[in-house]
Tab-separated table of C-alpha atoms in Angstrom:
chain	number	residue	atom	x	y	z
K	166	LEU	CA	83.108	-103.608	57.382
K	167	TYR	CA	79.456	-104.330	58.207
K	168	ARG	CA	79.106	-101.047	60.107
K	169	HIS	CA	80.712	-99.119	57.247
K	170	VAL	CA	78.325	-100.642	54.701
K	171	ALA	CA	75.323	-99.941	56.969
K	172	THR	CA	76.384	-96.300	57.387
K	173	GLU	CA	76.747	-95.805	53.632
K	174	ALA	CA	73.355	-97.418	53.051
K	175	SER	CA	71.679	-95.152	55.629
K	176	GLN	CA	73.305	-92.049	54.135
K	177	ALA	CA	72.180	-93.066	50.664
K	178	THR	CA	68.660	-93.604	51.957
K	179	LEU	CA	68.563	-90.173	53.647
K	180	ALA	CA	69.911	-88.523	50.508
K	181	SER	CA	67.223	-90.160	48.424
K	182	VAL	CA	64.431	-88.795	50.629
K	183	SER	CA	65.850	-85.244	50.968
K	184	PRO	CA	63.302	-82.493	50.180
K	185	VAL	CA	63.014	-81.177	46.651
K	186	PHE	CA	62.724	-77.435	46.041
K	187	ALA	CA	60.727	-75.969	43.164
K	188	VAL	CA	63.085	-73.141	42.144
K	189	MET	CA	62.512	-70.049	40.014
K	190	LYS	CA	65.738	-68.392	38.908
K	191	PHE	CA	66.080	-64.735	37.821
K	192	ASP	CA	69.247	-63.329	36.265
K	193	LYS	CA	70.335	-59.699	35.888
K	194	GLU	CA	68.373	-59.232	32.651
K	195	GLY	CA	65.151	-60.553	34.179
K	196	ASN	CA	65.240	-63.873	32.363
K	197	THR	CA	63.392	-66.617	34.235
K	198	THR	CA	64.083	-70.341	34.410
K	199	TYR	CA	62.237	-73.048	36.331
K	200	PHE	CA	63.659	-76.263	37.711
K	201	GLU	CA	63.459	-78.668	40.630
K	202	LYS	CA	66.443	-79.659	42.686
K	203	LYS	CA	67.114	-81.589	45.857
K	204	LYS	CA	68.141	-79.719	48.933
K	205	THR	CA	71.508	-81.461	49.148
K	206	GLU	CA	72.417	-80.579	45.569
K	207	LEU	CA	71.183	-76.997	45.917
K	208	TYR	CA	73.145	-76.011	48.999
K	209	GLN	CA	76.272	-77.656	47.609
K	210	GLU	CA	76.031	-75.640	44.395
K	211	LEU	CA	75.470	-72.422	46.334
K	212	GLY	CA	78.316	-73.137	48.750
K	213	LEU	CA	76.009	-73.148	51.755
K	214	GLN	CA	75.308	-75.479	54.644
K	215	ALA	CA	72.198	-77.600	55.048
K	216	ARG	CA	71.034	-75.478	57.982
K	217	ASP	CA	71.080	-72.364	55.770
K	218	LEU	CA	68.117	-73.695	53.780
K	219	ARG	CA	65.969	-74.721	56.719
K	220	PHE	CA	64.025	-71.442	56.782
K	221	GLN	CA	62.857	-72.089	60.311
K	222	HIS	CA	62.417	-68.388	61.111
K	223	LEU	CA	59.278	-66.502	60.199
K	224	MET	CA	61.322	-63.557	59.004
K	225	SER	CA	65.076	-63.162	58.636
K	226	ILE	CA	67.705	-61.594	56.385
K	227	ALA	CA	71.139	-63.191	56.779
K	228	THR	CA	74.363	-63.561	54.790
K	229	ARG	CA	76.307	-66.806	54.324
K	230	ASN	CA	79.367	-67.253	52.111
K	231	ASN	CA	78.614	-64.172	49.987
K	232	ARG	CA	74.948	-65.190	49.689
K	233	ILE	CA	71.912	-63.388	51.100
K	234	ILE	CA	69.230	-65.694	52.523
K	235	VAL	CA	65.813	-64.062	52.888
K	236	ARG	CA	62.795	-65.565	54.599
K	237	MET	CA	59.473	-63.710	54.827
K	238	GLU	CA	56.814	-66.293	55.682
K	239	VAL	CA	55.937	-67.930	52.338
K	240	LEU	CA	58.717	-66.107	50.494
K	241	LYS	CA	62.052	-67.985	50.536
K	242	ALA	CA	64.854	-66.439	48.501
K	243	VAL	CA	68.613	-66.715	48.004
K	244	VAL	CA	70.337	-63.665	46.507
K	245	THR	CA	73.727	-63.818	44.797
K	246	PRO	CA	75.616	-61.142	42.806
K	247	GLU	CA	74.520	-62.798	39.532
K	248	PHE	CA	71.020	-64.229	40.128
K	249	LEU	CA	68.067	-64.571	42.473
K	250	LEU	CA	66.525	-67.894	43.494
K	251	ILE	CA	62.953	-68.139	44.756
K	252	LEU	CA	62.308	-71.472	46.503
K	253	ASP	CA	58.902	-73.161	46.770
K	254	TYR	CA	57.265	-70.489	44.635
K	255	ARG	CA	54.083	-72.458	43.924
K	256	ASN	CA	51.699	-70.083	45.614
K	257	LEU	CA	48.935	-68.263	43.736
K	258	ASN	CA	49.557	-64.772	45.093
K	259	LEU	CA	53.313	-65.214	45.106
K	260	GLU	CA	53.433	-66.625	41.595
K	261	HIS	CA	51.386	-63.709	40.276
K	262	TRP	CA	53.920	-61.255	41.706
K	263	LEU	CA	56.873	-63.267	40.433
K	264	VAL	CA	55.632	-63.475	36.857
K	265	ASN	CA	54.160	-59.990	36.433
K	266	GLU	CA	56.391	-57.710	38.505
K	267	LEU	CA	59.630	-59.195	39.796
K	268	ALA	CA	61.222	-59.976	36.421
K	269	THR	CA	60.726	-56.432	35.094
K	270	GLN	CA	61.960	-54.911	38.360
K	271	LEU	CA	65.158	-56.955	38.339
K	272	ALA	CA	65.761	-55.996	34.695
K	273	GLY	CA	65.671	-52.306	35.668
K	274	GLU	CA	62.355	-51.555	33.952
K	275	GLY	CA	60.293	-51.077	37.100
K	276	GLN	CA	60.031	-48.222	39.587
K	277	LEU	CA	62.872	-49.333	41.842
K	278	VAL	CA	65.207	-46.645	43.126
K	279	THR	CA	68.241	-48.970	42.996
K	280	CYS	CA	68.173	-49.635	39.224
K	281	SER	CA	71.655	-48.142	38.775
K	282	LEU	CA	73.126	-50.103	41.710
K	283	PRO	CA	74.352	-53.737	41.677
K	284	PHE	CA	71.977	-56.650	41.270
K	285	GLU	CA	71.616	-57.530	44.957
K	286	PHE	CA	70.277	-54.035	45.682
K	287	ARG	CA	67.485	-54.473	43.152
K	288	ALA	CA	66.672	-57.946	44.473
K	289	ILE	CA	66.502	-56.826	48.121
K	290	GLU	CA	64.454	-53.737	47.291
K	291	ALA	CA	62.008	-55.778	45.185
K	292	ILE	CA	61.496	-58.260	48.051
K	293	LEU	CA	61.085	-55.517	50.675
K	294	GLN	CA	58.713	-53.606	48.421
K	295	TYR	CA	56.612	-56.727	47.902
K	296	TRP	CA	56.352	-57.328	51.636
K	297	ILE	CA	55.525	-53.696	52.467
K	298	SER	CA	52.849	-53.604	49.752
K	299	LYS	CA	51.381	-56.813	51.144
K	300	LEU	CA	51.216	-55.339	54.647
K	301	GLN	CA	49.763	-52.112	53.241
K	302	GLY	CA	47.090	-54.100	51.409
K	303	ARG	CA	46.111	-55.917	54.601
K	304	LEU	CA	45.821	-52.599	56.436
K	305	ASN	CA	43.776	-51.041	53.616
K	306	THR	CA	41.387	-53.988	53.804
K	307	LEU	CA	40.992	-53.857	57.581
K	308	GLN	CA	40.700	-50.097	58.053
K	309	PRO	CA	37.327	-49.456	56.322
K	310	GLN	CA	35.812	-52.576	57.856
K	311	ILE	CA	36.836	-51.548	61.373
K	312	LEU	CA	35.678	-47.941	60.915
K	313	GLU	CA	32.315	-49.034	59.514
K	314	THR	CA	31.760	-51.502	62.353
K	315	LEU	CA	32.728	-48.956	65.014
K	316	GLU	CA	30.439	-46.333	63.489
K	317	ALA	CA	27.530	-48.780	63.667
K	318	LEU	CA	28.311	-49.803	67.242
K	319	VAL	CA	28.803	-46.321	68.695
K	320	ASP	CA	25.529	-44.982	67.243
K	321	PRO	CA	23.742	-43.236	70.178
K	322	LYS	CA	20.326	-44.125	68.712
K	323	LEU	CA	20.920	-47.820	69.359
K	324	LEU	CA	19.702	-48.979	72.759
K	325	SER	CA	21.383	-52.368	72.427
K	326	VAL	CA	24.555	-53.704	70.821
K	327	ASP	CA	24.333	-55.883	67.728
K	328	ARG	CA	26.122	-59.146	68.490
K	329	SER	CA	26.885	-59.761	64.811
K	330	LYS	CA	28.754	-56.440	64.679
K	331	LEU	CA	30.672	-57.390	67.796
K	332	HIS	CA	31.635	-60.701	66.200
K	333	ILE	CA	32.892	-58.888	63.083
K	334	LEU	CA	34.823	-56.440	65.264
K	335	LEU	CA	36.388	-59.327	67.184
K	336	GLN	CA	37.587	-60.961	63.967
K	337	ASN	CA	38.958	-57.659	62.652
K	338	GLY	CA	40.672	-57.059	65.982
K	339	LYS	CA	42.423	-60.417	65.718
K	340	SER	CA	43.514	-59.640	62.156
K	341	LEU	CA	44.780	-56.258	63.315
K	342	SER	CA	46.790	-57.915	66.095
K	343	GLU	CA	48.379	-60.286	63.567
K	344	LEU	CA	49.223	-57.329	61.334
K	345	GLU	CA	50.820	-55.472	64.251
K	346	THR	CA	52.887	-58.560	65.068
K	347	ASP	CA	54.100	-58.889	61.463
K	348	LEU	CA	55.020	-55.206	61.348
K	349	LYS	CA	56.887	-55.505	64.631
K	350	VAL	CA	58.864	-58.528	63.415
K	351	PHE	CA	59.653	-56.791	60.124
K	352	LYS	CA	60.914	-53.681	61.915
K	353	GLU	CA	62.993	-55.711	64.359
K	354	THR	CA	64.571	-57.679	61.485
K	355	ILE	CA	65.628	-54.518	59.650
K	356	LEU	CA	66.664	-52.726	62.836
K	357	GLU	CA	68.887	-55.646	63.787
K	358	ILE	CA	70.798	-55.140	60.527
K	359	LEU	CA	70.914	-51.354	60.851
K	360	ASP	CA	72.464	-51.594	64.314
K	361	GLU	CA	75.439	-53.627	63.002
K	362	GLU	CA	77.733	-51.986	60.466
K	363	GLU	CA	79.323	-55.327	59.585
K	364	LEU	CA	75.952	-56.796	58.580
K	365	ILE	CA	75.328	-53.879	56.238
K	366	GLU	CA	78.760	-54.389	54.661
K	367	GLU	CA	78.068	-58.095	54.184
K	368	LEU	CA	74.856	-57.329	52.277
K	369	CYS	CA	76.893	-55.524	49.597
K	370	LEU	CA	77.884	-58.696	47.735
K	371	SER	CA	79.267	-57.102	44.563
K	372	LYS	CA	81.581	-54.902	46.569
K	373	TRP	CA	83.726	-57.929	47.416
K	374	THR	CA	83.379	-59.886	44.162
K	375	ASP	CA	83.349	-57.270	41.374
K	376	PRO	CA	86.565	-55.196	41.103
K	377	GLN	CA	84.749	-52.381	39.310
K	378	VAL	CA	82.199	-52.048	42.093
K	379	PHE	CA	84.986	-52.134	44.667
K	380	GLU	CA	86.756	-49.279	42.874
K	381	GLU	CA	83.514	-47.290	42.809
K	382	SER	CA	83.049	-47.818	46.522
K	383	THR	CA	86.575	-46.610	47.233
K	384	SER	CA	86.264	-43.621	44.879
K	385	GLY	CA	83.297	-42.091	46.706
K	386	ILE	CA	80.186	-44.193	45.976
K	387	ASP	CA	79.695	-45.929	49.308
K	388	HIS	CA	77.491	-48.954	48.666
K	389	ALA	CA	77.196	-49.689	52.378
K	390	GLU	CA	75.677	-46.252	52.876
K	391	GLU	CA	73.270	-46.886	49.986
K	392	MET	CA	72.232	-50.186	51.566
K	393	GLU	CA	71.687	-48.470	54.910
K	394	LEU	CA	69.496	-45.798	53.304
K	395	LEU	CA	67.530	-48.499	51.503
K	396	LEU	CA	66.816	-50.385	54.723
K	397	GLU	CA	65.993	-47.163	56.590
K	398	ASN	CA	63.478	-46.237	53.902
K	399	TYR	CA	61.518	-49.457	54.317
K	400	TYR	CA	61.879	-49.304	58.089
K	401	ARG	CA	60.246	-45.867	57.990
K	402	GLN	CA	57.418	-47.180	55.806
K	403	ALA	CA	56.854	-50.036	58.250
K	404	GLU	CA	56.853	-47.525	61.108
K	405	ASP	CA	54.165	-45.467	59.336
K	406	LEU	CA	52.031	-48.575	58.864
K	407	ALA	CA	52.530	-49.477	62.512
K	408	ASN	CA	51.358	-45.999	63.553
K	409	GLU	CA	48.202	-46.344	61.443
K	410	ALA	CA	47.526	-49.765	62.949
K	411	ARG	CA	48.109	-48.309	66.417
K	412	GLU	CA	45.568	-45.553	65.723
K	413	LEU	CA	43.015	-48.190	64.731
K	414	ARG	CA	43.739	-50.039	67.953
K	415	VAL	CA	43.174	-46.845	69.955
K	416	LEU	CA	39.862	-46.295	68.139
K	417	ILE	CA	38.768	-49.819	69.013
K	418	ASP	CA	39.690	-49.325	72.681
K	419	ASP	CA	37.919	-45.949	72.842
K	420	SER	CA	34.831	-47.336	71.145
K	421	GLU	CA	34.832	-50.237	73.572
K	422	SER	CA	34.859	-47.766	76.462
K	423	ILE	CA	31.964	-45.836	74.895
K	424	ILE	CA	29.973	-49.048	74.441
K	425	PHE	CA	30.541	-49.980	78.075
K	426	ILE	CA	29.477	-46.493	79.178
K	427	ASN	CA	26.275	-46.738	77.131
K	428	LEU	CA	25.517	-50.167	78.530
K	429	ASP	CA	26.137	-48.912	82.068
K	430	SER	CA	23.853	-45.945	81.405
K	431	HIS	CA	21.037	-48.190	80.163
K	432	ARG	CA	21.603	-50.508	83.105
K	433	ASN	CA	21.382	-47.581	85.526
K	434	VAL	CA	18.122	-46.422	83.923
K	435	MET	CA	16.608	-49.875	84.317
K	436	MET	CA	17.799	-50.117	87.920
K	437	ARG	CA	16.355	-46.698	88.717
K	438	LEU	CA	13.017	-47.618	87.120
K	439	ASN	CA	12.971	-50.848	89.113
K	440	LEU	CA	13.680	-48.919	92.294
K	441	GLN	CA	10.885	-46.432	91.564
K	442	LEU	CA	8.404	-49.229	90.959
K	443	THR	CA	9.510	-50.898	94.171
K	444	MET	CA	8.900	-47.642	96.085
K	445	GLY	CA	5.470	-47.296	94.486
K	446	THR	CA	4.577	-50.841	95.474
K	447	PHE	CA	5.769	-50.153	99.014
K	448	SER	CA	3.661	-47.001	99.248
K	449	VAL	CA	0.498	-48.715	98.013
K	450	SER	CA	1.084	-51.691	100.311
K	451	LEU	CA	1.609	-49.422	103.306
K	452	PHE	CA	-1.758	-47.683	102.991
K	453	GLY	CA	-3.380	-50.875	101.807
K	454	LEU	CA	-3.288	-51.922	105.447
K	455	ILE	CA	-6.327	-49.671	106.026
K	456	GLY	CA	-8.311	-51.656	103.479
K	457	VAL	CA	-7.090	-54.850	105.072
K	458	ALA	CA	-8.255	-53.634	108.453
K	459	PHE	CA	-11.721	-52.811	107.135
K	460	GLY	CA	-11.818	-56.037	105.194
K	461	MET	CA	-11.645	-58.038	108.393
K	462	ASN	CA	-15.132	-59.059	109.418
K	463	LEU	CA	-15.162	-56.832	112.477
K	464	GLU	CA	-18.345	-55.055	113.469
K	465	SER	CA	-18.242	-51.276	113.817
K	466	SER	CA	-20.552	-48.401	113.063
K	467	LEU	CA	-18.416	-47.156	110.157
K	468	GLU	CA	-19.481	-49.802	107.638
K	469	GLU	CA	-23.090	-48.581	107.884
K	470	ASP	CA	-22.227	-45.163	106.412
K	471	PRO	CA	-22.062	-45.336	102.526
K	472	ARG	CA	-19.543	-42.448	102.359
K	473	ILE	CA	-16.882	-44.227	104.391
K	474	PHE	CA	-15.797	-46.409	101.427
K	475	TRP	CA	-14.943	-43.424	99.241
K	476	LEU	CA	-13.286	-41.604	102.138
K	477	VAL	CA	-11.026	-44.517	103.050
K	478	THR	CA	-10.170	-45.167	99.394
K	479	GLY	CA	-9.262	-41.516	98.848
K	480	ILE	CA	-7.075	-41.494	101.959
K	481	MET	CA	-5.271	-44.639	100.765
K	482	PHE	CA	-4.497	-43.292	97.293
K	483	LEU	CA	-3.576	-39.818	98.577
K	484	GLY	CA	-1.293	-41.189	101.264
K	485	SER	CA	0.356	-43.630	98.860
K	486	GLY	CA	0.999	-40.842	96.353
K	487	LEU	CA	2.476	-38.550	99.001
K	488	ILE	CA	4.785	-41.247	100.347
K	489	TRP	CA	5.886	-42.255	96.824
K	490	ARG	CA	6.614	-38.620	95.989
K	491	ARG	CA	8.606	-38.244	99.177
K	492	LEU	CA	10.626	-41.380	98.435
K	493	LEU	CA	11.371	-40.200	94.882
K	494	SER	CA	12.682	-36.849	96.115
K	495	PHE	CA	14.825	-38.669	98.671
K	496	LEU	CA	16.165	-40.924	95.871
K	497	GLY	CA	16.941	-37.952	93.622
K	498	ARG	CA	18.888	-36.144	96.346
K	499	HIS	CA	21.066	-39.169	97.052
K	500	LEU	CA	21.648	-40.331	93.464
K	501	GLU	CA	22.679	-36.932	92.113
K	502	PRO	CA	25.659	-35.605	94.075
K	503	PRO	CA	25.656	-31.839	94.517
K	504	LEU	CA	28.142	-29.870	92.455
K	505	PRO	CA	30.942	-28.056	94.299
K	506	PRO	CA	30.446	-24.305	94.595
K	507	HIS	CA	32.012	-22.372	91.759
K	508	VAL	CA	34.715	-19.952	92.883
K	509	PRO	CA	35.832	-17.485	90.202
K	510	ALA	CA	39.521	-17.571	89.404
K	511	VAL	CA	39.758	-13.781	89.635
K	512	LEU	CA	38.422	-13.870	93.177
K	513	LYS	CA	40.957	-16.512	94.163
K	514	LYS	CA	43.815	-14.429	92.818
K	515	SER	CA	42.518	-11.186	94.347
K	516	GLN	CA	42.096	-12.570	97.869
K	517	PRO	CA	45.803	-12.539	98.868
K	518	THR	CA	46.233	-9.064	97.366
K	519	ALA	CA	43.228	-7.725	99.278
K	520	GLY	CA	44.590	-9.238	102.463
K	521	ARG	CA	47.938	-7.532	101.985
K	522	VAL	CA	46.239	-4.207	101.259
K	523	GLU	CA	44.109	-4.564	104.406
K	524	ILE	CA	47.172	-5.357	106.534
K	525	LYS	CA	49.032	-2.365	105.133
K	526	SER	CA	46.074	-0.044	105.801
K	527	ASN	CA	45.848	-1.322	109.391
K	528	LEU	CA	49.540	-0.687	109.939
K	529	LYS	CA	49.192	2.835	108.521
K	530	ALA	CA	46.199	3.559	110.779
K	531	GLU	CA	48.064	2.298	113.826
K	532	ALA	CA	51.068	4.421	112.959
K	533	PHE	CA	48.891	7.503	112.369
K	534	GLY	CA	47.122	7.012	115.707
K	535	LEU	CA	50.421	6.577	117.477
K	536	SER	CA	51.767	9.815	115.982
K	537	ARG	CA	48.619	11.720	116.981
K	538	SER	CA	48.815	10.450	120.521
K	539	THR	CA	52.437	11.447	120.701
């Protein structure tokens, strides 16, 4: 009896601290109601399990007990044949979309293609359209920033790279990587449904609950096919966005290669200048030994002649210049590899033909000489 009472007390305590969802409810006419409800009460009313409202995945579209559970990061939704529930809607950007666009779209007054189809089609299309427009907006924000930064970095007039531009490009590259990841997850989520015919059938909720819709589906209007076309449409849009993001990534990689080539070119110029100065210093030092020899306090008859100073100085500068010039020519020959000789393509093709003609002429001459000798 004590254990039973303790178990009931613990269950009551857990139920009292269960999370509370702020819910926005949309019906078929676009009417909106707001309320708060505990998680335990909500999943019991919807006929779901507690794990169905965990929303642990970043992005998923699943069906449970004739309910569609959608999770797209901050967007948490439960779709039924009669209404749409948005959970934890208190987000500035999300609330703006919910109030200004979603209600009119669900009522059939928006630009949705599925206005004539059952309610779950309009709800799914509105959610997918919101997510695609959000991804498109992120790409439209990143694209001009990346192009402007790359244009400033790849400018051939710049001898050095602006670190602030590189920092901006690094941040944009990270944002682009996040966008590519979100697009990949979105495509994989939709593709997972498209690969399974049963999952597409389960998304058509009204087909199994509304007799009129079931009769329409059997008479020629295949709602499963309409759902498949709907998902394929947004998969194609996501694929187009992924291609644009991939092109931006290729531009970044190509620009990075160009920047490295420019830096290597400037580095090579500095190394070559350093090498030339080193050769000049070596040349001057080599003939400076003559001045060192005369600077030693050694007695000779040459220091008495006033013209010897100018003669020795001229020899030093002339010899240093000649040696430096010789070293520079040696450096130029070894740093610039010679180009391979150009062989015309016509000559290459005509060589085998000329050889065959020559062989044939030799055979004819030998035969003619043999006949004359005979």
